[in-house]
XYZ file of C-alpha atoms in Angstrom:
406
model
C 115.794 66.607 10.530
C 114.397 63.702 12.651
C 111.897 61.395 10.892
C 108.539 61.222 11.909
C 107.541 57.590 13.245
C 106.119 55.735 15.976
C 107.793 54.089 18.630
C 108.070 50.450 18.652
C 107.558 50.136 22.203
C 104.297 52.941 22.056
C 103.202 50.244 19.687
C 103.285 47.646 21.235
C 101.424 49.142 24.318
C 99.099 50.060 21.893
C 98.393 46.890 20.642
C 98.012 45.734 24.428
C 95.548 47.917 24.934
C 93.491 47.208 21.993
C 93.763 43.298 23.317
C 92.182 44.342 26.982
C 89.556 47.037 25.438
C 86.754 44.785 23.905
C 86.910 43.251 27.999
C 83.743 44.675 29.783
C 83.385 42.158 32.740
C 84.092 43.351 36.013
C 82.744 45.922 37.963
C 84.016 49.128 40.094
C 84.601 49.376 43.452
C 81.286 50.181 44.977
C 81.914 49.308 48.890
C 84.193 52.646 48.861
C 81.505 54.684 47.428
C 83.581 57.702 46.226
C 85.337 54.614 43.904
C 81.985 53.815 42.365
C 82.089 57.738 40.557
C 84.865 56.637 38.621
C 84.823 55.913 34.258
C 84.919 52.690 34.242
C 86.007 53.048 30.288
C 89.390 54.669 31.521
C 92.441 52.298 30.291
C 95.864 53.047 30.324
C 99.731 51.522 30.264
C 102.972 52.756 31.219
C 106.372 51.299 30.905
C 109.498 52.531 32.189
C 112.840 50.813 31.674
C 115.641 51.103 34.468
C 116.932 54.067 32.439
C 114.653 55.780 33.141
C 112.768 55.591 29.457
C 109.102 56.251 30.151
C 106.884 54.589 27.374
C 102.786 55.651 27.981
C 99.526 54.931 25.683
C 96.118 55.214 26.470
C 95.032 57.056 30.096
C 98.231 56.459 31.350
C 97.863 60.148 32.979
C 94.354 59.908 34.408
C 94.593 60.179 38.941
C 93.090 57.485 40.206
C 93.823 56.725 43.991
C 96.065 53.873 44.384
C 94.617 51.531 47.472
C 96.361 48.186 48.151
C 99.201 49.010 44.999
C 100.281 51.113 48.135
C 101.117 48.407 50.096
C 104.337 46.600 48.375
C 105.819 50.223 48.668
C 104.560 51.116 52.605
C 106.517 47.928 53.561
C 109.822 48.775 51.228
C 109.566 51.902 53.623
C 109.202 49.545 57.132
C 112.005 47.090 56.543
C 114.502 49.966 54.869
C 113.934 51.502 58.600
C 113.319 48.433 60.659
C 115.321 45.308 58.815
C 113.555 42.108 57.755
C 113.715 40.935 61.499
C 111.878 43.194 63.620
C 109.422 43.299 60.668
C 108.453 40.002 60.619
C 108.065 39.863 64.444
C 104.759 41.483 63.828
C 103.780 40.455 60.359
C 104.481 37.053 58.102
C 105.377 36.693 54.636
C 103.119 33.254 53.604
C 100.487 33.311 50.989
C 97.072 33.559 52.427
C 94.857 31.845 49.700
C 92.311 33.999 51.158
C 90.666 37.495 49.833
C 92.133 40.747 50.599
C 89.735 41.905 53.215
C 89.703 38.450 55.135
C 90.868 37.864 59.093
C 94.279 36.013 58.253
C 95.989 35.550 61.575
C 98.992 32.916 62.180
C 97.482 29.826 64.251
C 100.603 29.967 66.374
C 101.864 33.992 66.363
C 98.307 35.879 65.638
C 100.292 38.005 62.911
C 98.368 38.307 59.756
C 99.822 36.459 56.855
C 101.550 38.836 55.559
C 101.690 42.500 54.153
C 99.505 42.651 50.808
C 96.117 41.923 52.924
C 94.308 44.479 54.545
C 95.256 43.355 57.919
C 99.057 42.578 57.118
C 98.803 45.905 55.464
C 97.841 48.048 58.595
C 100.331 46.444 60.768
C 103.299 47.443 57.828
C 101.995 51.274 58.526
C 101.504 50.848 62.309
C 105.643 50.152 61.949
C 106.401 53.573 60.076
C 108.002 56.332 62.393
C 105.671 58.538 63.997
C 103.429 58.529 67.098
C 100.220 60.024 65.629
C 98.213 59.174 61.925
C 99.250 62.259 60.613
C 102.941 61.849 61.832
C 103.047 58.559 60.067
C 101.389 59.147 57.111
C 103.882 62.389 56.603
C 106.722 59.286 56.484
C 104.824 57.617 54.323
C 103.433 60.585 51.599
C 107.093 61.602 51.601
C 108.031 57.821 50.696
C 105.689 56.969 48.107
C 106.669 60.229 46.652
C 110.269 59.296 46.724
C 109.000 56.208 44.798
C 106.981 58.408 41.750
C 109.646 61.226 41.420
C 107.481 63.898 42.200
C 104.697 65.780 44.877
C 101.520 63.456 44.975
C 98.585 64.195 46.586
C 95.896 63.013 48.859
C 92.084 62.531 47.283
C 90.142 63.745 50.724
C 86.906 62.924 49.336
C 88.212 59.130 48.799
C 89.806 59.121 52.045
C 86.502 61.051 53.704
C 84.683 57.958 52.103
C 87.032 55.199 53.370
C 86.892 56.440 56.643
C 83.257 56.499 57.111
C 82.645 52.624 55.220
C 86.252 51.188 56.894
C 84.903 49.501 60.285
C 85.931 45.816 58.808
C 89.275 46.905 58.758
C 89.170 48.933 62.188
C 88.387 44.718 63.667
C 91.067 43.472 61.263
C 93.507 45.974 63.363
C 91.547 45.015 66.610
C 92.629 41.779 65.719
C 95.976 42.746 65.071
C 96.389 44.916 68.150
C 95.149 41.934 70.332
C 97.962 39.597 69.166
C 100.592 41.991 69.495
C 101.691 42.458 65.851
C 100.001 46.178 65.402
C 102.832 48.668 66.791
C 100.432 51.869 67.494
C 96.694 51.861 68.487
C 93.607 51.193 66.044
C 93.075 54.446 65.611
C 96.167 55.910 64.495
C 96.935 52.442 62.524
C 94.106 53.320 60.064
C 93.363 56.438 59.952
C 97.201 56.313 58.854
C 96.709 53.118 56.394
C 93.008 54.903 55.273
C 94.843 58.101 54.294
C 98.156 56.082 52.219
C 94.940 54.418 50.588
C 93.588 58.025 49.095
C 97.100 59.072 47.732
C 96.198 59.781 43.890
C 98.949 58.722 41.056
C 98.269 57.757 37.334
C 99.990 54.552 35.827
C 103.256 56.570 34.772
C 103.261 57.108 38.517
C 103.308 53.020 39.386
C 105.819 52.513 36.649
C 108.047 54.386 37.852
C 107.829 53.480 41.387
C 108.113 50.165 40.213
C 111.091 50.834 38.239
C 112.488 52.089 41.500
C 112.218 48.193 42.632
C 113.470 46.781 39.682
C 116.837 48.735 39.797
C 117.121 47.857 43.469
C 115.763 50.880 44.810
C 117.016 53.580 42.813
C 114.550 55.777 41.361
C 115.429 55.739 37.840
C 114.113 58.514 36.570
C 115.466 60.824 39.787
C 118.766 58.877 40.165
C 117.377 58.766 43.956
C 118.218 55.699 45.692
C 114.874 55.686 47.491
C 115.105 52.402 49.434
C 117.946 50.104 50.258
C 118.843 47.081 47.599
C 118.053 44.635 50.620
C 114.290 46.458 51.000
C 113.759 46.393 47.330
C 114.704 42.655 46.866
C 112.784 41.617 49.873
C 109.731 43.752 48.752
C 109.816 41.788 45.305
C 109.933 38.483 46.692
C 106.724 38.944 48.965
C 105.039 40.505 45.525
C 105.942 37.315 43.934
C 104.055 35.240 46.465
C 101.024 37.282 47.836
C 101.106 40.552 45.248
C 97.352 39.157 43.563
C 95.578 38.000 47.131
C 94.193 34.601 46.266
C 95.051 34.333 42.508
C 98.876 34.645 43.224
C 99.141 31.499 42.018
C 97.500 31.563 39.279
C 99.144 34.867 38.177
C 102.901 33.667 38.577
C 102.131 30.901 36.134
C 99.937 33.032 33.764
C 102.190 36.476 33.524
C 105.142 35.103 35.749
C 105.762 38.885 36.976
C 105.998 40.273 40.738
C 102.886 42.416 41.077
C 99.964 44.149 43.146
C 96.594 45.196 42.257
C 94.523 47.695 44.198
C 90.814 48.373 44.346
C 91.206 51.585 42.771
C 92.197 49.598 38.984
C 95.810 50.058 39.240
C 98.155 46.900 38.922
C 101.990 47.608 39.237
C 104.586 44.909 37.869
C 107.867 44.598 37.762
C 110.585 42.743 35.675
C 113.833 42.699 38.350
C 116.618 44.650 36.901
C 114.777 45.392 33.651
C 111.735 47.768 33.744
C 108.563 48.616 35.570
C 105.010 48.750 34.399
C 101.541 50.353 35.468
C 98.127 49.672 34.482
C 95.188 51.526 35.064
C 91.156 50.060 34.713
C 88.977 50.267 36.934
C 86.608 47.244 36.210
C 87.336 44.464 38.962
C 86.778 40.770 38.966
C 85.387 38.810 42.210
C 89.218 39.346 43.925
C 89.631 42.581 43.417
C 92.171 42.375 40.727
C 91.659 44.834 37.437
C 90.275 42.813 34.548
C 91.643 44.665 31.750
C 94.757 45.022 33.789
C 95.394 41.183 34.122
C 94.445 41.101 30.640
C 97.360 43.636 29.568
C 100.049 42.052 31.610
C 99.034 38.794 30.272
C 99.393 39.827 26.345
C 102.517 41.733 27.281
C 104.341 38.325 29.505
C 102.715 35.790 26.864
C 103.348 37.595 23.333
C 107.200 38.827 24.448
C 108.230 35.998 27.120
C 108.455 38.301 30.040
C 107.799 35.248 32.639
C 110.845 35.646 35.345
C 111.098 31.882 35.220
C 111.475 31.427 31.205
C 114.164 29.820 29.989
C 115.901 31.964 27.289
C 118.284 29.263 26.200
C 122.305 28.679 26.459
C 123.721 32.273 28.337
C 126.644 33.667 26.029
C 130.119 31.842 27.911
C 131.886 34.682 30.030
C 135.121 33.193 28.216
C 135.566 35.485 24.809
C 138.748 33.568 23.797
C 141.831 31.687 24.687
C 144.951 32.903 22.920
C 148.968 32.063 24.078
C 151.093 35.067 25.037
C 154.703 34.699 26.416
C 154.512 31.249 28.185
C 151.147 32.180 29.127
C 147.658 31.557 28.442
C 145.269 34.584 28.010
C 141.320 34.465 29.204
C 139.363 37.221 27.489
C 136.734 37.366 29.670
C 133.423 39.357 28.718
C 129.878 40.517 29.675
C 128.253 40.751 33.151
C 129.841 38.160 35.595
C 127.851 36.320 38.516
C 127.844 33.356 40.340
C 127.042 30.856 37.105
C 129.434 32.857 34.657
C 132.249 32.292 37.266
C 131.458 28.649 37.991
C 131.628 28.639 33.777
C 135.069 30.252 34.222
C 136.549 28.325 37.237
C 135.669 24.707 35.921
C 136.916 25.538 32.451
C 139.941 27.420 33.603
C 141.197 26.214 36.910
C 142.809 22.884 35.058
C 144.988 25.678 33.207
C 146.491 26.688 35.841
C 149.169 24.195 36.701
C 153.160 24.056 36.704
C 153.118 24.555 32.687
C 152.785 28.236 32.863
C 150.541 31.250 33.686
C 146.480 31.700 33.771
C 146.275 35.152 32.776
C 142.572 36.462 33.626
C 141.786 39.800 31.110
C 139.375 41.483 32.514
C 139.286 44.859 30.335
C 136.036 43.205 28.191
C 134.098 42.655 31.547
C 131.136 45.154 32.063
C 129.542 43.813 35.939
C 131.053 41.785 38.233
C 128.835 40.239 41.470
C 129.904 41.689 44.815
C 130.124 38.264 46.177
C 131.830 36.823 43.100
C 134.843 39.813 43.266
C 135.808 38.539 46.302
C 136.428 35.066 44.365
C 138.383 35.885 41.563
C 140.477 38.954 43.558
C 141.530 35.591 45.744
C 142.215 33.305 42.862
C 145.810 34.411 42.501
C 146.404 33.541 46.304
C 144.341 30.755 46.145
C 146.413 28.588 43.647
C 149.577 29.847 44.368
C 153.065 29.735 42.647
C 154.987 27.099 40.287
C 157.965 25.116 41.123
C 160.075 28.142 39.402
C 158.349 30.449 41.939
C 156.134 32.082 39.076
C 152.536 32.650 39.759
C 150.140 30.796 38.361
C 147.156 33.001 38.069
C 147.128 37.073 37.008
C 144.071 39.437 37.175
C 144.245 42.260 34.553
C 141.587 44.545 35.611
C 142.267 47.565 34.260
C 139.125 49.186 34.714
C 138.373 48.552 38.010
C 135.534 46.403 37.885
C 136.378 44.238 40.955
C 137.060 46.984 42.905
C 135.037 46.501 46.002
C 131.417 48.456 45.185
């Protein structure tokens, strides 16, 4: 009979949220008046690993609609069907220093900054396939919902209210249209962008779709490969920069996670190749950005050194052991292999192989190889050749497969 007890992880979530609770600065939305009905009391956390492991506490199921969180995603969607090129021919990837709603244009191109402002943000949807708002936003619903793992829907009163209060962002896509970057006409642009704004999801929802970016992609909890690897890394990277509008900065240092906050309260973060996490709260300081939210993320980076740029000491060497066989010398290698495990393994192990005898190169231990790196070691045997006797001076042992081309 399983034992009754509480999940470490649950508890620690817990514990975040009891760190962000006492918080009560901030305010709701109130431009978007359907966003100043919502409880501004309603806090919640979700983490989900890239097994697919979902981990909630508090009001991690409460709908809330998810505003500029959509945006990260909407573009994953443009470059997976356009490429990074044609993309960025109508909007840039630079850090605006500048709030959310503010006319950032290119002094040379007229593209906004990039895609996690409102007017970078219209220009991402303007790319999606489809000649009409409805058309486009089908591409898009269908995207997002690729990205949660299941049927999401829109809040009409939300997008009823952003319709009638949105004429700041009709001029941002004016703008945007008269410089060339928006690929469809005002109109469709943002009644398109108004209505990805409205789609409802709870924090499980943005942990999930941000565990789909952390694996590369893949949904983890569908086994759906949603986006390509390409889209996903690229996505990160401009989260990394311009995810928190003009406290980007300020949040890479502080929490050292890609992100995006929305209006709505949500934040979504992710932790490449590990796990993805949601908050929901609706209380927002002067940039938009959820107070309790930042607070959360900030307990969880600070209290178990989740910053993507800490340094987590010595990696274990690739090399499990050296041991003589035959004339030869044996290499146990272990663990994941990329590019600085094999620069470990080369500079240790290319003076071994010489006219003395064989390099033997085990991989049976080895769990990942890099794609790149394969093609390195599945060349080292032609690389260095044979001895004098005509005996080679390298063998791979790779009896599992694991440089097999992916």
């Amino acid at each position: 009979m399983p034992v009754d007890m509480t999940h470490p992880v649950l508890t620690t979530l817990e514990s975040v949220l009891d760190t962000a609770r006492p918080l009560t600065s901030g305010a709701v939305a109130d431009y978007i008046p359907e966003l100043a009905k919502v409880d501004a009391e309603s806090l919640g956390i979700s983490l989900v690993s890239s097994r697919g492991d979902v981990h909630d506490a508090g009001d991690s199921d409460i709908a809330f609609t998810i505003q500029s969180v959509s945006k990260p995603f909407v573009l994953a969607l443009a470059l997976d069907e356009h490429g990074l090129d044609e993309v960025t021919k109508h909007v840039g990837l630079e850090p605006s220093g500048e709030p959310f709603n503010a006319i950032s244009l290119d002094a040379e191109t007229g593209r906004p900054l990039n895609p996690m402002i409102n007017a970078g943000a219209m220009v991402t949807s303007s790319l999606i396939a489809g000649a009409t708002a409805d058309e486009k936003f089908a591409v898009i619903k269908d995207g997002l919902e690729r990205f949660a793992g299941r049927d999401l829907i829109v809040d009409e009163d939300v997008f009823d209210s952003e319709t009638s209060t949105g004429d700041r962002n009709r001029a941002l896509a004016y703008l945007a249209l008269s410089t060339g970057s928006l690929a469809a006409s005002v109109d469709v642009a943002t009644a398109a962008y108004f209505r990805q704004c409205s789609v409802a999801v709870t924090a499980r929802d943005l942990a999930i779709m941000a565990a789909t970016l952390a694996t590369g992609g893949v949904n983890p909890t569908t086994r759906e490969r949603v986006i390509s690897e390409d889209a996903a890394r690229w996505t990160t990277a401009v989260m990394t920069s311009c995810g928190m509008y003009d406290d980007s900065g300020t949040w890479m240092v502080n929490v050292g996670l890609p992100a995006k906050s929305g209006v709505g309260g949500g934040i979504v973060a992710v932790q490449p190749g590990q796990f993805g996490i949601g908050t929901f709260s609706p209380r927002l300081d002067e940039r938009g950005n959820s107070v309790r939210g930042v607070a959360m993320l900030e307990a969880l980076s600070k209290r178990y050194g989740l910053h993507m740029l800490s340094h987590r000491g010595e990696p274990h060497s690739p090399v499990g052991s050296l041991r003589s066989e035959e004339g030869r010398t044996v290499a146990e290698l272990r663990g994941e292999i990329y590019f600085a495990a094999a620069e470990e393994i080369f500079t240790r192990l290319t003076p071994l192989m010489n006219d003395d005898g064989c390099l033997v190169l085990d991989f049976s231990n080895v769990t990942r190889v890099g794609l790149a790196v394969k093609e390195l070691f599945r060349a080292v045997p032609q690389l260095v050749g044979e001895t004098s006797s005509g005996q080679p001076r390298a063998i791979v042992v790779d009896p599992d497969g694991v440089l097999d081309e992916a």
